[in-house]
PDB file of C-alpha atoms in Angstrom:
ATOM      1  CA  UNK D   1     115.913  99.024  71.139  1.00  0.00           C
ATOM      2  CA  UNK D   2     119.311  99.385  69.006  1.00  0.00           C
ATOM      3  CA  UNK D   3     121.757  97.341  68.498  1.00  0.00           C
ATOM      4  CA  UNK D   4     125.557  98.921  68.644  1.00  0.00           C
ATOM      5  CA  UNK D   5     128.003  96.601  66.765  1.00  0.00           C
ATOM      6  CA  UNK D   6     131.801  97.313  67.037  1.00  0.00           C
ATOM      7  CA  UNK D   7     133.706  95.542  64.472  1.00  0.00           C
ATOM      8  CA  UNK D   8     136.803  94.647  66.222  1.00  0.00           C
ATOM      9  CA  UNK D   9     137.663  97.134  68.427  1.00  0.00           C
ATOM     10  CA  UNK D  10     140.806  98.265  69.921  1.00  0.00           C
ATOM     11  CA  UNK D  11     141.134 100.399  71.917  1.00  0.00           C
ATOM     12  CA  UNK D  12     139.416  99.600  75.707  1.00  0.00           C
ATOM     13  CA  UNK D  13     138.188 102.787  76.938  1.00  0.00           C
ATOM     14  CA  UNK D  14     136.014 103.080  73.942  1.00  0.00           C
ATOM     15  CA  UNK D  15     134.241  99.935  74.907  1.00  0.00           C
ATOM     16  CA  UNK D  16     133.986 100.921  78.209  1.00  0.00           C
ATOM     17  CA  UNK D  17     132.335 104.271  77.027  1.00  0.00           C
ATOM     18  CA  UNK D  18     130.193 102.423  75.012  1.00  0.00           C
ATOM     19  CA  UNK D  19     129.047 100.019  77.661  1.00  0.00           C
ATOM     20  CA  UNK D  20     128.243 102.933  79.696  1.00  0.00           C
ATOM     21  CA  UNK D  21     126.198 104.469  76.461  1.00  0.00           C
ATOM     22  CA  UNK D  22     124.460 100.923  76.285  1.00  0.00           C
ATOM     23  CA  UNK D  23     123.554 101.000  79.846  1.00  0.00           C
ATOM     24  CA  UNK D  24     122.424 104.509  79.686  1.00  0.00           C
ATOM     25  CA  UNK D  25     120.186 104.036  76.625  1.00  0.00           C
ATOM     26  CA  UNK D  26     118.841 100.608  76.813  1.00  0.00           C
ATOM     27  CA  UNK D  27     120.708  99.823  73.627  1.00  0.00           C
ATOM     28  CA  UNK D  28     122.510  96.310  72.882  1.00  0.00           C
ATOM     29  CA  UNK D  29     125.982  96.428  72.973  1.00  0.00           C
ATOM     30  CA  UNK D  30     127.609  93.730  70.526  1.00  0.00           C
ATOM     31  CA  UNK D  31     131.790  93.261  69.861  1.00  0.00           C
ATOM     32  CA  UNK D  32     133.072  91.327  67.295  1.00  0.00           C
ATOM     33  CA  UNK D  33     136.232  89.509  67.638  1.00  0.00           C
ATOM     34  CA  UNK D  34     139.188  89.391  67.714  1.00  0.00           C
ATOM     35  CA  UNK D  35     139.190  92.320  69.833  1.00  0.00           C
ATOM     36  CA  UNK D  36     142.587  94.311  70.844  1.00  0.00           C
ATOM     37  CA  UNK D  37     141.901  93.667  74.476  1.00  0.00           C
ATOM     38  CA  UNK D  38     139.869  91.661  76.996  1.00  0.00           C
ATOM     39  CA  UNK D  39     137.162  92.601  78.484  1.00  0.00           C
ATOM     40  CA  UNK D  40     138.088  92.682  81.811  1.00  0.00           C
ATOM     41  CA  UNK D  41     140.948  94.758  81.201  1.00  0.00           C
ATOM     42  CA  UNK D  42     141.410  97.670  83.965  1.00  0.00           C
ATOM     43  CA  UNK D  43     140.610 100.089  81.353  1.00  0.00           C
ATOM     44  CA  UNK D  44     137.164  98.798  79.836  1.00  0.00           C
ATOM     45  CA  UNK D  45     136.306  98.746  83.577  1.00  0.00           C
ATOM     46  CA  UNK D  46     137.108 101.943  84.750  1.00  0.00           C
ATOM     47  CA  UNK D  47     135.752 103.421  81.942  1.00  0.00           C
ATOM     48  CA  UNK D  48     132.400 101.564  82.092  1.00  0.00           C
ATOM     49  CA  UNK D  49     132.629 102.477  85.696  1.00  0.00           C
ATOM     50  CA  UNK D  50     129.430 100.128  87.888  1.00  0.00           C
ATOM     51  CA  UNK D  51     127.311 100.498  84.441  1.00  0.00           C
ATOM     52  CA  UNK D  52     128.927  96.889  83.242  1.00  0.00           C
ATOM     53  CA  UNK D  53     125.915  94.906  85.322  1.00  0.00           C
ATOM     54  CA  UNK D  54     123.248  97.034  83.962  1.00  0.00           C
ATOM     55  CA  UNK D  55     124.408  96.639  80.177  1.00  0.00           C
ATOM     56  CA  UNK D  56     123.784  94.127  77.351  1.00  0.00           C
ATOM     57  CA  UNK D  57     127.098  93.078  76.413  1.00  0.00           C
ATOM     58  CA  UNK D  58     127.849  89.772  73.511  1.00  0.00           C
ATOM     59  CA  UNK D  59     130.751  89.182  72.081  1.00  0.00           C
ATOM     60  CA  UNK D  60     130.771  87.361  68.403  1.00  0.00           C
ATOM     61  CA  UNK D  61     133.954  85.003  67.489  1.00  0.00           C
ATOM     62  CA  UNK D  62     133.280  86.919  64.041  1.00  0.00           C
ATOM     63  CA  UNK D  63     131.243  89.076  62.083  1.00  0.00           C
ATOM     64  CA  UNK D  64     129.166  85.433  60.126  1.00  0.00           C
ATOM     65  CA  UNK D  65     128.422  84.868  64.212  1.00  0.00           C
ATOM     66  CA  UNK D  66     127.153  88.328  64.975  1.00  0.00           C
ATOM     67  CA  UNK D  67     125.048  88.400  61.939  1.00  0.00           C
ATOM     68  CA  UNK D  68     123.475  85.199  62.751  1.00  0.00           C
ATOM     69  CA  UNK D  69     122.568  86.121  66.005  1.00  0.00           C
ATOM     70  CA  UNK D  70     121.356  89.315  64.804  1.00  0.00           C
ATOM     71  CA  UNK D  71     119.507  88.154  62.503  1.00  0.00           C
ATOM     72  CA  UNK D  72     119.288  91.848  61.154  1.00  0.00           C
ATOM     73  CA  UNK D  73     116.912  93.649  59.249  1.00  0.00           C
ATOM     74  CA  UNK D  74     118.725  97.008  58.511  1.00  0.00           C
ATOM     75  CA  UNK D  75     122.737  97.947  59.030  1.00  0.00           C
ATOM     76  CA  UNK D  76     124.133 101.100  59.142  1.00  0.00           C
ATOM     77  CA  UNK D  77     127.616 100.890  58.357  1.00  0.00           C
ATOM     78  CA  UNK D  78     129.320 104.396  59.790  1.00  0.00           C
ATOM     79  CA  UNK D  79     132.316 104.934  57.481  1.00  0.00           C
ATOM     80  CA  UNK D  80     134.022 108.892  56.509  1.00  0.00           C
ATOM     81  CA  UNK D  81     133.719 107.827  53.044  1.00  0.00           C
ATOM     82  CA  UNK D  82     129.499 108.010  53.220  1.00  0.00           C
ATOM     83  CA  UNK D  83     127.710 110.240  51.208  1.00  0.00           C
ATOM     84  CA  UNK D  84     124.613 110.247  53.176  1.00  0.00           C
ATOM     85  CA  UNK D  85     124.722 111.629  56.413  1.00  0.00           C
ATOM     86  CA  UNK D  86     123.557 109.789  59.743  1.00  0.00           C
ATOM     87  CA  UNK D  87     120.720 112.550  60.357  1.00  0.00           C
ATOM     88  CA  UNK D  88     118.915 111.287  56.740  1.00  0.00           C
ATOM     89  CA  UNK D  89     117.558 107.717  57.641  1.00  0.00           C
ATOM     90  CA  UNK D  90     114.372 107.516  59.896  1.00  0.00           C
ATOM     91  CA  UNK D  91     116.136 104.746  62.334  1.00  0.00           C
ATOM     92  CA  UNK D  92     113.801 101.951  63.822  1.00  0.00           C
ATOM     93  CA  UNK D  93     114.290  99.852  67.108  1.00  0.00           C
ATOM     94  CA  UNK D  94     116.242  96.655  66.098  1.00  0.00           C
ATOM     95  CA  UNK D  95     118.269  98.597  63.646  1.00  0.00           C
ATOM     96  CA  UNK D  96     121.941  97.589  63.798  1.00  0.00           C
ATOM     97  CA  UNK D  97     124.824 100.472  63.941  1.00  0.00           C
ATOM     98  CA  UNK D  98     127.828  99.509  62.957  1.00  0.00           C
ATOM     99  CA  UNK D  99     131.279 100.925  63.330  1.00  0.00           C
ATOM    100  CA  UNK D 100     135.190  99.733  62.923  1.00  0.00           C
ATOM    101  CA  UNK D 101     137.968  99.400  64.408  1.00  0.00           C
ATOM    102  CA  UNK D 102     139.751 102.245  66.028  1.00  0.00           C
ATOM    103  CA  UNK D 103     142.254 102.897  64.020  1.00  0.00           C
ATOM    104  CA  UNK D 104     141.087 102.180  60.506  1.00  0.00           C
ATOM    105  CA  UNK D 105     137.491 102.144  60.839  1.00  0.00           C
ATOM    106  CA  UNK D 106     135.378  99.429  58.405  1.00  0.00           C
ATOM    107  CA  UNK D 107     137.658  97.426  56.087  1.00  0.00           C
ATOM    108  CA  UNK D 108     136.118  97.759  52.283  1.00  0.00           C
ATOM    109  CA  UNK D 109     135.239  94.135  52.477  1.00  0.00           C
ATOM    110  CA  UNK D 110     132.467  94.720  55.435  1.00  0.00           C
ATOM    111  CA  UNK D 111     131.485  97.511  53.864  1.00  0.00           C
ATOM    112  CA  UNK D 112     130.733  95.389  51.023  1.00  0.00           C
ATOM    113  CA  UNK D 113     128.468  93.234  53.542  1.00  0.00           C
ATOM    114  CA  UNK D 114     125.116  91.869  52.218  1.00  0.00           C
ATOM    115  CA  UNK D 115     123.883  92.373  55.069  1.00  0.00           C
ATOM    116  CA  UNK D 116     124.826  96.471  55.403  1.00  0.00           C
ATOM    117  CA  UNK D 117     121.845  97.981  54.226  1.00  0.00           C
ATOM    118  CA  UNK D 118     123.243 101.715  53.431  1.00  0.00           C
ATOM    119  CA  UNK D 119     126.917 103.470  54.758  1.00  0.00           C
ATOM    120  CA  UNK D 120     126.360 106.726  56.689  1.00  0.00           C
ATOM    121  CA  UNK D 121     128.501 109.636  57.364  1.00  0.00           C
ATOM    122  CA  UNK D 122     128.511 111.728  60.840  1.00  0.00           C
ATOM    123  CA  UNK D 123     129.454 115.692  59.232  1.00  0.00           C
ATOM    124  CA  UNK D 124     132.605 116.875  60.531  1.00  0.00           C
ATOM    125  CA  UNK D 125     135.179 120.118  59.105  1.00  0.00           C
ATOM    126  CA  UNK D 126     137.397 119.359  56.338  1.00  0.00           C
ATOM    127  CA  UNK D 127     140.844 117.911  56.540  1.00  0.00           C
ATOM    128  CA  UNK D 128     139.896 115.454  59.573  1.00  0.00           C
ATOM    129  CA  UNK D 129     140.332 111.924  59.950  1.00  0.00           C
ATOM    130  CA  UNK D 130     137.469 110.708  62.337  1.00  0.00           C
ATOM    131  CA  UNK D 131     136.005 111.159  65.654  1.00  0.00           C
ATOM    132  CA  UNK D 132     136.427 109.141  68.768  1.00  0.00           C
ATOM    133  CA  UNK D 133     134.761 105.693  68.289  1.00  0.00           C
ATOM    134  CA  UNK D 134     132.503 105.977  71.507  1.00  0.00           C
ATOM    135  CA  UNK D 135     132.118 109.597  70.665  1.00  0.00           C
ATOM    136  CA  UNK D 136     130.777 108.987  67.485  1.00  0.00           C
ATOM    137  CA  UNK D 137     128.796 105.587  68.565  1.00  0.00           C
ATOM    138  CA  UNK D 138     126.819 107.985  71.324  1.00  0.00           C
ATOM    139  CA  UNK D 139     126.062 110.672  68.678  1.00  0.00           C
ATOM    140  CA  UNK D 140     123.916 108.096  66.203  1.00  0.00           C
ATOM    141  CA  UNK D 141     122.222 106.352  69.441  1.00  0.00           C
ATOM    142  CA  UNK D 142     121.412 109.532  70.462  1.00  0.00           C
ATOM    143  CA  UNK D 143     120.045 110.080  67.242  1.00  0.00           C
ATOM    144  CA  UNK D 144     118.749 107.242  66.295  1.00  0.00           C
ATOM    145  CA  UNK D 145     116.723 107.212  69.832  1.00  0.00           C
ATOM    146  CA  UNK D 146     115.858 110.433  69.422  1.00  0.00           C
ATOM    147  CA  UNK D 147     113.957 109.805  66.460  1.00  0.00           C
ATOM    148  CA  UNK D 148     111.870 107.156  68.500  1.00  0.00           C
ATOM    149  CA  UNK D 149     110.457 109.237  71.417  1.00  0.00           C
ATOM    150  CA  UNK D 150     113.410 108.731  73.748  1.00  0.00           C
ATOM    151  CA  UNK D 151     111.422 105.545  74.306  1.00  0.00           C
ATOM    152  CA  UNK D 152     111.704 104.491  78.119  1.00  0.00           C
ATOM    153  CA  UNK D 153     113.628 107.446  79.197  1.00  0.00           C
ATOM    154  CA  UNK D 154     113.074 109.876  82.306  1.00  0.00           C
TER     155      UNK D 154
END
């Protein structure tokens, strides 16, 4: 399946949104430290509800540790400053999805990564900022499994 990578996030409901995407989806959930939070924070619970047990969850000390872990093949890097849109890639089970931190989204220097194969864009109106990390995390899985069949879903 996918692999969701959150580049030090902030904000907990958004990881507990995206634990509950990751449980829903069959997708690997990975956080890369230092996050703004701990995990067991009231918030990442209630907002990953019972779903924590049924997702894959690993958190990185830092982004060299994810990407060995990885071992990745292709990264999408999500960033408003894309030309290409996340709808124009034909996405393949082990891909990695990438997004940033909450408030600033992915620092120039990981978008500079070796190991991010292309930056994407989700399409929104002019004159906005960004979406909602989880919200925008659910969209690409959704697309992303989409383009695979839906594999292992009912």
């Amino acid at each position: 399946m996918f692999r969701l990578l959150f580049h030090e996030p902030r904000i907990p409901p958004n990881t507990g949104n995206a634990i509950r995407l990751a449980a829903n989806t069959g997708c690997e959930l990975h956080l890369v430290e230092p996050m703004g939070f701990d995990l067991t924070e009231a918030k990442v619970k209630r907002a990953g509800l019972d779903y924590h047990e049924m997702a894959s969850v690993t958190v990185h000390a830092d982004l060299a540790a994810a990407w060995a872990a990885l071992a990745p093949e292709r990264v999408y890097a999500f960033t408003a400053h894309a030309e290409k849109f996340h709808t124009e890639v034909a996405y393949r089970p082990g891909d990695v999805l990438l997004f940033g931190p909450e408030p600033t989204g992915l620092s120039a220097e990981v978008l500079a990564d070796p190991h991010v194969s292309e930056r994407l864009r989700i399409p929104m109106l002019a004159g906005r900022r960004s979406l909602n990390l989880a919200n925008a995390a659910s969209i690409v899985m959704y697309e992303a499994w989409r383009q695979n069949g839906f594999d292992g879903a009912v």
